């Protein structure tokens, strides 16, 4: 099947924002006006096409990123609608990794909120060109220009208004287009009767002022534009558009639109802006990959005739077609039934089906091309972050890093017969979500599941019961503590034993020292290969790493320390790798005594937005929970955002406490920030609760 849309007319974009800014409603309107759907569903009614999971429809939030395709002005727009809740930030992370552009949605009242900052900086890290859409211009307290100022101050962005609102709050009725210098006024509730008119008299001066600011912001993109502007001459519309596009692609400017998706105003101009200013796959610099053997760098260009290369960014367990691998095709073409090479694992896989997704509905295709986002059926080994390519040109693209879980609960099957089913279901969920972990506690034999927050684990358990039909019981949430070493210590490990009827011997001396917070584990071999073969030194390192998974204080994983192998003995007849691995673990145990170990706990960065009259009470509640107030920032509508750092152990059930203290008007979000030492007076209490 030949390509239906050229690469120049393809847009791969993500819709990203803070929770409740209107991402899914905006996507729903985009699908309606592009003809993809024929009835607009509402999030609060549980009828949005992109929120297809039962849990999403019940809670009115987006949990998993959903992909779809729409067409506008002969352009193909592949859209990924991402979650706004901080517990599911990994969905945004992996979507941005494979997208060419993004639309950041901001609430006209709330402006730049905590999760807005998180997703913005994620996009910044991947160099994704962005544009902004200020939604909810119809609500009380809407302030378009304030949101632009907040973008400049809190995000360090260079926002340039390409539209101005006509009216605000209940009087919002249209937009001023600063590129065409005209007004678009809406005369019906469906958003289909749009009339192009002259700019209202009371907005003419503002429109001219902001148009001049727009031109000045992008004037460096073109000498011709600069000359026309300085000469006071008319600037052609196409020239101004090309300069805005150039500034956007180079991340020197962020075009800002406005509207009210719920009231069906401003969505069509947003679609025009997506087509006009966001990049096609050809506008993005070639992806750099490592060639076979890791010896050279290979450029992967968006070209149908090049060898096939794709990145898997998501795995989904579909109840109808089985395991789906969502992939972004960077170069080449792929037909159904073709074998692809997983260069991350060095294995060949066969593609049974190729599917274009619209939320949870599927359309089978025979062939996909460079720039496509597609779901593949039949890949048994491939997981998130792995590279697929042709075996003739093997390459490896940069994978993705995901944060470690900070909260955990014990889970068990209600029946012995259901235990195997539970384990299989947990394995599938672990493949889907890289921030979800499951393991068996060596001390208690319990199955533990760990995630990014209470809501994250609530959703996991709900899916196990309803989607995977597992009857299970869960314990109360607990904190994922860590351990480290207090002061430098030396450990000697000696292994002299009989294994499989043969004497084995290994001896090593390892020096341990505390590391910087967040530095992880660093191992160094200071013994020459003449004294200790490299394979034995490697075995010592493995022994240290294995032992570090369970500390001597509370059995928690040990982090943030350095280990240096400084001495070792070899017995030519009896030394084997296993002996040195055991000796490495003995050296670790000797250095990490209970007296020389410290307990670390996760601290969360919390942003709490409350009405001003409750400010004192809430600041007091943070202190009572052993948190620290970092600062506060006034928000519109008589509200204040309190920035604080709180220990996770004190934050369970805080949402309920906050609602009761603020008459249901407060909101908060939190995300993991760092690990910090537990106060000495609490260590015994924490360990006593566990044991």
GROMACS .gro file of N, CA, C and O in nm, residues 3 55 86 129 138 173 248 303 305 414 477 488 497 508 560 568 592 610 614 687:
model
   80
    3UNK      N    1   0.231   0.513   0.038
    3UNK     CA    2   0.214   0.617   0.140
    3UNK      C    3   0.104   0.714   0.097
    3UNK      O    4   0.103   0.761  -0.018
   55UNK      N    5  -1.112   0.268   3.449
   55UNK     CA    6  -1.063   0.348   3.561
   55UNK      C    7  -1.056   0.496   3.523
   55UNK      O    8  -1.079   0.584   3.607
   86UNK      N    9   0.090   1.331   3.836
   86UNK     CA   10   0.233   1.308   3.855
   86UNK      C   11   0.267   1.159   3.869
   86UNK      O   12   0.376   1.116   3.832
  129UNK      N   13   1.023   2.075   2.010
  129UNK     CA   14   0.960   2.206   1.986
  129UNK      C   15   0.817   2.208   2.041
  129UNK      O   16   0.744   2.110   2.027
  138UNK      N   17  -1.313   3.070   2.930
  138UNK     CA   18  -1.450   3.104   2.969
  138UNK      C   19  -1.474   3.097   3.119
  138UNK      O   20  -1.582   3.134   3.165
  173UNK      N   21  -1.580   3.517   2.341
  173UNK     CA   22  -1.658   3.486   2.221
  173UNK      C   23  -1.575   3.469   2.094
  173UNK      O   24  -1.629   3.445   1.986
  248UNK      N   25   1.011   2.843   1.624
  248UNK     CA   26   0.953   2.732   1.703
  248UNK      C   27   1.039   2.607   1.689
  248UNK      O   28   1.070   2.540   1.789
  303UNK      N   29   1.359   0.863   0.614
  303UNK     CA   30   1.364   0.833   0.471
  303UNK      C   31   1.307   0.693   0.449
  303UNK      O   32   1.355   0.595   0.509
  305UNK      N   33   1.336   0.504   0.197
  305UNK     CA   34   1.426   0.414   0.123
  305UNK      C   35   1.544   0.366   0.209
  305UNK      O   36   1.620   0.280   0.166
  414UNK      N   37  -0.619  -1.457   4.686
  414UNK     CA   38  -0.712  -1.510   4.786
  414UNK      C   39  -0.713  -1.662   4.786
  414UNK      O   40  -0.749  -1.724   4.886
  477UNK      N   41  -0.018   0.063   5.228
  477UNK     CA   42   0.102   0.113   5.160
  477UNK      C   43   0.217   0.132   5.259
  477UNK      O   44   0.195   0.169   5.375
  488UNK      N   45   3.363   0.574   5.619
  488UNK     CA   46   3.448   0.478   5.546
  488UNK      C   47   3.478   0.355   5.630
  488UNK      O   48   3.498   0.363   5.752
  497UNK      N   49   3.565  -2.313   5.112
  497UNK     CA   50   3.461  -2.415   5.131
  497UNK      C   51   3.470  -2.521   5.022
  497UNK      O   52   3.548  -2.508   4.927
  508UNK      N   53   3.937  -1.132   4.932
  508UNK     CA   54   3.946  -0.995   4.882
  508UNK      C   55   3.931  -0.897   4.997
  508UNK      O   56   3.873  -0.929   5.101
  560UNK      N   57   2.421   0.486   4.711
  560UNK     CA   58   2.507   0.602   4.734
  560UNK      C   59   2.633   0.569   4.814
  560UNK      O   60   2.658   0.623   4.923
  568UNK      N   61   4.381  -0.869   4.724
  568UNK     CA   62   4.320  -1.000   4.698
  568UNK      C   63   4.430  -1.106   4.693
  568UNK      O   64   4.546  -1.076   4.666
  592UNK      N   65   2.937  -0.304   5.621
  592UNK     CA   66   2.804  -0.247   5.644
  592UNK      C   67   2.742  -0.307   5.770
  592UNK      O   68   2.641  -0.376   5.765
  610UNK      N   69  -0.403   2.642   4.792
  610UNK     CA   70  -0.514   2.660   4.886
  610UNK      C   71  -0.566   2.803   4.881
  610UNK      O   72  -0.492   2.895   4.848
  614UNK      N   73  -0.702   2.979   5.431
  614UNK     CA   74  -0.658   2.855   5.497
  614UNK      C   75  -0.505   2.843   5.502
  614UNK      O   76  -0.452   2.740   5.542
  687UNK      N   77   1.190   0.054   6.208
  687UNK     CA   78   1.230  -0.086   6.198
  687UNK      C   79   1.144  -0.175   6.288
  687UNK      O   80   1.115  -0.289   6.254
   0.00000   0.00000   0.00000
